[in-house]
Amino acid sequence: MKTQEKLWTRDFILFCLSYLLMAAGFYFLLPVLPMYVTQVLEEDKTKIGYIIGLYALSALLIRPFSGYALDTFGRRKVYVISMLLYAMSMFLYSYATTFLLLLTLRFLHGFTWGMVTTGGGTIPADLVPARRRGEGIGYFGLSITLSMALGPMLGLWILGDSNFSMLFYVAFGISVASFVLAYMVKYPTIAKASEP
């Protein structure tokens, strides 16, 4: 009887926790940014769609290049740099004092989200044993599902007890913790495919 290869390794656990925190930071902002636009920036409700759409657009534009970069320059380098830029983007929300600044930040933040989520969809498959890949990816999927379920609720709870600046700083702190965990992961070296 074959012994089952270990799924819950240190690196897989760290990566799952890192991704959970990163996604939670994103979902903290999702329900409160429309309120920020109307209450703090005093913009019309019709402009709310721009902050969601521009973010999604920039994430979409960077994805094809993200996969190439992960394969060409290495998983660790690309992912960790993307996580750092993602955390720095979170920090800048407190300084987005005009709608134009917020739109610019959302566009840049969308690039980092696209890079991080592309890596997040790739790296777990490298960290788990090939024979248990489906199981490992299933467990990893809980990271984003939990963040999606808890992030908006926690974001609104923090906002209710404080203000937008505090919420942005908490999201930044969570993103920094996510970066630190991602930095601690030992990423496997993936052999480049040979040219035909």
mmCIF file of C-alpha atoms in Angstrom:
data_model
loop_
_atom_site.group_PDB
_atom_site.id
_atom_site.type_symbol
_atom_site.label_atom_id
_atom_site.label_comp_id
_atom_site.label_asym_id
_atom_site.label_seq_id
_atom_site.Cartn_x
_atom_site.Cartn_y
_atom_site.Cartn_z
ATOM 1 C CA MET A 1 0.000 0.000 0.000
ATOM 2 C CA LYS A 2 1.379 3.390 -1.033
ATOM 3 C CA THR A 3 1.767 6.065 1.622
ATOM 4 C CA GLN A 4 -0.239 9.160 0.835
ATOM 5 C CA GLU A 5 1.853 12.227 0.024
ATOM 6 C CA LYS A 6 1.527 15.095 2.485
ATOM 7 C CA LEU A 7 -0.887 17.807 1.398
ATOM 8 C CA TRP A 8 -0.797 20.228 4.330
ATOM 9 C CA THR A 9 2.826 21.322 4.111
ATOM 10 C CA ARG A 10 4.162 24.470 5.729
ATOM 11 C CA ASP A 11 4.318 26.252 2.382
ATOM 12 C CA PHE A 12 0.806 25.285 1.319
ATOM 13 C CA ILE A 13 -0.642 26.455 4.645
ATOM 14 C CA LEU A 14 1.277 29.753 4.496
ATOM 15 C CA PHE A 15 0.163 30.350 0.932
ATOM 16 C CA CYS A 16 -3.503 29.639 1.739
ATOM 17 C CA LEU A 17 -3.407 31.996 4.747
ATOM 18 C CA SER A 18 -1.651 34.680 2.704
ATOM 19 C CA TYR A 19 -4.230 34.451 -0.068
ATOM 20 C CA LEU A 20 -7.098 34.499 2.431
ATOM 21 C CA LEU A 21 -5.809 37.743 3.971
ATOM 22 C CA MET A 22 -5.075 39.335 0.592
ATOM 23 C CA ALA A 23 -8.583 38.593 -0.689
ATOM 24 C CA ALA A 24 -10.149 39.705 2.608
ATOM 25 C CA GLY A 25 -8.499 43.107 2.154
ATOM 26 C CA PHE A 26 -10.036 43.347 -1.286
ATOM 27 C CA TYR A 27 -13.502 42.357 -0.057
ATOM 28 C CA PHE A 28 -13.251 44.818 2.844
ATOM 29 C CA LEU A 29 -13.369 47.597 0.280
ATOM 30 C CA LEU A 30 -16.021 46.233 -2.049
ATOM 31 C CA PRO A 31 -19.147 47.346 -0.138
ATOM 32 C CA VAL A 32 -17.699 50.563 1.303
ATOM 33 C CA LEU A 33 -16.099 52.238 -1.717
ATOM 34 C CA PRO A 34 -19.488 53.239 -3.162
ATOM 35 C CA MET A 35 -20.235 54.965 0.155
ATOM 36 C CA TYR A 36 -16.813 56.621 0.072
ATOM 37 C CA VAL A 37 -17.551 57.994 -3.391
ATOM 38 C CA THR A 38 -20.927 59.477 -2.401
ATOM 39 C CA GLN A 39 -20.316 60.477 1.232
ATOM 40 C CA VAL A 40 -16.674 61.596 1.315
ATOM 41 C CA LEU A 41 -15.914 62.568 -2.276
ATOM 42 C CA GLU A 42 -19.523 63.796 -2.694
ATOM 43 C CA GLU A 43 -19.797 62.428 -6.210
ATOM 44 C CA ASP A 44 -22.958 61.348 -7.983
ATOM 45 C CA LYS A 45 -24.099 57.732 -7.598
ATOM 46 C CA THR A 46 -23.772 57.239 -11.332
ATOM 47 C CA LYS A 47 -19.961 57.331 -10.969
ATOM 48 C CA ILE A 48 -19.822 54.328 -8.654
ATOM 49 C CA GLY A 49 -19.734 51.914 -11.590
ATOM 50 C CA TYR A 50 -16.481 53.453 -12.816
ATOM 51 C CA ILE A 51 -14.536 52.435 -9.708
ATOM 52 C CA ILE A 52 -15.661 48.820 -10.079
ATOM 53 C CA GLY A 53 -15.386 48.633 -13.868
ATOM 54 C CA LEU A 54 -11.963 50.244 -14.155
ATOM 55 C CA TYR A 55 -10.554 47.875 -11.535
ATOM 56 C CA ALA A 56 -11.914 44.837 -13.377
ATOM 57 C CA LEU A 57 -10.668 46.174 -16.717
ATOM 58 C CA SER A 58 -7.089 46.690 -15.545
ATOM 59 C CA ALA A 59 -7.062 43.252 -13.875
ATOM 60 C CA LEU A 60 -8.258 41.729 -17.155
ATOM 61 C CA LEU A 61 -5.623 43.558 -19.227
ATOM 62 C CA ILE A 62 -2.694 42.373 -17.099
ATOM 63 C CA ARG A 63 -3.661 38.694 -16.820
ATOM 64 C CA PRO A 64 -2.129 37.459 -20.114
ATOM 65 C CA PHE A 65 1.175 39.117 -19.194
ATOM 66 C CA SER A 66 0.970 37.794 -15.615
ATOM 67 C CA GLY A 67 1.019 34.175 -16.713
ATOM 68 C CA TYR A 68 3.956 34.841 -19.022
ATOM 69 C CA ALA A 69 5.857 36.664 -16.263
ATOM 70 C CA LEU A 70 5.237 33.864 -13.733
ATOM 71 C CA ASP A 71 6.655 31.296 -16.170
ATOM 72 C CA THR A 72 9.517 33.447 -17.454
ATOM 73 C CA PHE A 73 10.821 35.245 -14.364
ATOM 74 C CA GLY A 74 9.853 32.734 -11.701
ATOM 75 C CA ARG A 75 6.873 32.262 -9.413
ATOM 76 C CA ARG A 76 8.472 33.688 -6.274
ATOM 77 C CA LYS A 77 9.855 36.891 -7.764
ATOM 78 C CA VAL A 78 6.728 37.866 -9.691
ATOM 79 C CA TYR A 79 4.255 36.879 -6.977
ATOM 80 C CA VAL A 80 6.082 38.523 -4.071
ATOM 81 C CA ILE A 81 6.639 41.770 -5.987
ATOM 82 C CA SER A 82 2.969 41.767 -7.006
ATOM 83 C CA MET A 83 1.938 41.248 -3.376
ATOM 84 C CA LEU A 84 4.132 44.143 -2.270
ATOM 85 C CA LEU A 85 2.617 46.448 -4.905
ATOM 86 C CA TYR A 86 -0.855 45.256 -3.898
ATOM 87 C CA ALA A 87 -0.186 46.186 -0.256
ATOM 88 C CA MET A 88 1.235 49.578 -1.247
ATOM 89 C CA SER A 89 -1.884 50.261 -3.307
ATOM 90 C CA MET A 90 -4.022 49.572 -0.227
ATOM 91 C CA PHE A 91 -2.035 52.159 1.703
ATOM 92 C CA LEU A 92 -2.825 54.854 -0.867
ATOM 93 C CA TYR A 93 -6.628 54.694 -0.463
ATOM 94 C CA SER A 94 -6.518 57.145 2.453
ATOM 95 C CA TYR A 95 -4.897 59.673 0.117
ATOM 96 C CA ALA A 96 -7.406 59.298 -2.720
ATOM 97 C CA THR A 97 -9.107 62.582 -1.874
ATOM 98 C CA THR A 98 -10.569 63.262 -5.320
ATOM 99 C CA PHE A 99 -12.535 61.062 -7.681
ATOM 100 C CA LEU A 100 -9.774 61.263 -10.313
ATOM 101 C CA LEU A 101 -7.165 60.091 -7.787
ATOM 102 C CA LEU A 102 -9.446 57.257 -6.732
ATOM 103 C CA LEU A 103 -9.971 56.186 -10.359
ATOM 104 C CA THR A 104 -6.220 56.251 -10.994
ATOM 105 C CA LEU A 105 -5.583 54.204 -7.863
ATOM 106 C CA ARG A 106 -8.297 51.708 -8.786
ATOM 107 C CA PHE A 107 -6.724 51.246 -12.211
ATOM 108 C CA LEU A 108 -3.269 50.625 -10.699
ATOM 109 C CA HIS A 109 -4.663 48.462 -7.919
ATOM 110 C CA GLY A 110 -6.504 46.376 -10.513
ATOM 111 C CA PHE A 111 -3.173 45.589 -12.185
ATOM 112 C CA THR A 112 -1.791 44.235 -8.911
ATOM 113 C CA TRP A 113 -5.000 42.254 -8.254
ATOM 114 C CA GLY A 114 -4.733 40.696 -11.727
ATOM 115 C CA MET A 115 -1.109 39.712 -11.123
ATOM 116 C CA VAL A 116 -1.726 38.315 -7.639
ATOM 117 C CA THR A 117 -4.845 36.345 -8.551
ATOM 118 C CA THR A 118 -3.172 34.848 -11.622
ATOM 119 C CA GLY A 119 -0.317 33.666 -9.401
ATOM 120 C CA GLY A 120 -2.847 32.540 -6.817
ATOM 121 C CA GLY A 121 -4.487 30.325 -9.394
ATOM 122 C CA THR A 122 -1.176 28.807 -10.459
ATOM 123 C CA ILE A 123 1.085 28.447 -7.444
ATOM 124 C CA PRO A 124 -1.113 26.165 -5.289
ATOM 125 C CA ALA A 125 -0.932 23.530 -8.030
ATOM 126 C CA ASP A 126 2.865 23.690 -7.724
ATOM 127 C CA LEU A 127 2.795 23.352 -3.927
ATOM 128 C CA VAL A 128 0.628 20.241 -3.614
ATOM 129 C CA PRO A 129 1.535 16.660 -4.622
ATOM 130 C CA ALA A 130 0.479 15.862 -8.177
ATOM 131 C CA ARG A 131 -1.634 12.911 -6.999
ATOM 132 C CA ARG A 132 -3.573 15.177 -4.626
ATOM 133 C CA ARG A 133 -3.800 18.258 -6.836
ATOM 134 C CA GLY A 134 -7.594 18.296 -7.130
ATOM 135 C CA GLU A 135 -7.986 17.970 -3.384
ATOM 136 C CA GLY A 136 -5.380 20.660 -2.734
ATOM 137 C CA ILE A 137 -6.950 23.125 -5.173
ATOM 138 C CA GLY A 138 -10.329 22.458 -3.567
ATOM 139 C CA TYR A 139 -8.993 23.345 -0.123
ATOM 140 C CA PHE A 140 -7.190 26.380 -1.526
ATOM 141 C CA GLY A 141 -10.487 27.551 -3.034
ATOM 142 C CA LEU A 142 -11.788 27.941 0.507
ATOM 143 C CA SER A 143 -9.367 30.860 0.937
ATOM 144 C CA ILE A 144 -11.224 33.049 -1.511
ATOM 145 C CA THR A 145 -14.647 31.709 -0.546
ATOM 146 C CA LEU A 146 -14.101 32.546 3.128
ATOM 147 C CA SER A 147 -12.743 35.986 2.303
ATOM 148 C CA MET A 148 -15.731 36.631 0.039
ATOM 149 C CA ALA A 149 -18.116 35.613 2.820
ATOM 150 C CA LEU A 150 -16.423 37.428 5.713
ATOM 151 C CA GLY A 151 -14.622 40.380 4.082
ATOM 152 C CA PRO A 152 -17.605 42.617 3.239
ATOM 153 C CA MET A 153 -19.229 41.989 6.616
ATOM 154 C CA LEU A 154 -16.021 42.827 8.501
ATOM 155 C CA GLY A 155 -15.430 45.880 6.329
ATOM 156 C CA LEU A 156 -18.859 47.281 7.131
ATOM 157 C CA TRP A 157 -18.381 46.415 10.824
ATOM 158 C CA ILE A 158 -15.040 48.285 10.971
ATOM 159 C CA LEU A 159 -16.552 51.239 9.136
ATOM 160 C CA GLY A 160 -19.492 51.306 11.526
ATOM 161 C CA ASP A 161 -17.179 51.538 14.540
ATOM 162 C CA SER A 162 -14.718 54.034 13.077
ATOM 163 C CA ASN A 163 -14.239 55.823 9.732
ATOM 164 C CA PHE A 164 -13.014 55.279 6.191
ATOM 165 C CA SER A 165 -9.370 56.041 7.040
ATOM 166 C CA MET A 166 -9.330 53.380 9.742
ATOM 167 C CA LEU A 167 -10.866 50.866 7.343
ATOM 168 C CA PHE A 168 -8.227 51.648 4.711
ATOM 169 C CA TYR A 169 -5.424 51.266 7.274
ATOM 170 C CA VAL A 170 -6.817 47.939 8.518
ATOM 171 C CA ALA A 171 -7.023 46.700 4.909
ATOM 172 C CA PHE A 172 -3.426 47.854 4.416
ATOM 173 C CA GLY A 173 -2.306 46.060 7.594
ATOM 174 C CA ILE A 174 -3.966 42.845 6.465
ATOM 175 C CA SER A 175 -2.308 43.193 3.061
ATOM 176 C CA VAL A 176 1.106 43.636 4.706
ATOM 177 C CA ALA A 177 0.515 40.488 6.775
ATOM 178 C CA SER A 178 -0.455 38.707 3.558
ATOM 179 C CA PHE A 179 2.766 39.888 1.895
ATOM 180 C CA VAL A 180 4.891 38.670 4.837
ATOM 181 C CA LEU A 181 3.283 35.213 4.696
ATOM 182 C CA ALA A 182 3.749 35.058 0.906
ATOM 183 C CA TYR A 183 7.401 36.026 1.338
ATOM 184 C CA MET A 184 7.932 33.112 3.748
ATOM 185 C CA VAL A 185 6.705 30.506 1.254
ATOM 186 C CA LYS A 186 9.365 28.386 -0.470
ATOM 187 C CA TYR A 187 8.197 28.359 -4.067
ATOM 188 C CA PRO A 188 9.151 25.387 -6.205
ATOM 189 C CA THR A 189 11.323 26.010 -9.239
ATOM 190 C CA ILE A 190 9.397 25.217 -12.379
ATOM 191 C CA ALA A 191 11.423 24.061 -15.380
ATOM 192 C CA LYS A 192 10.857 26.162 -18.474
ATOM 193 C CA ALA A 193 9.418 24.374 -21.478
ATOM 194 C CA SER A 194 12.000 23.870 -24.208
ATOM 195 C CA GLU A 195 11.534 25.694 -27.478
ATOM 196 C CA PRO A 196 10.268 23.484 -30.359
#
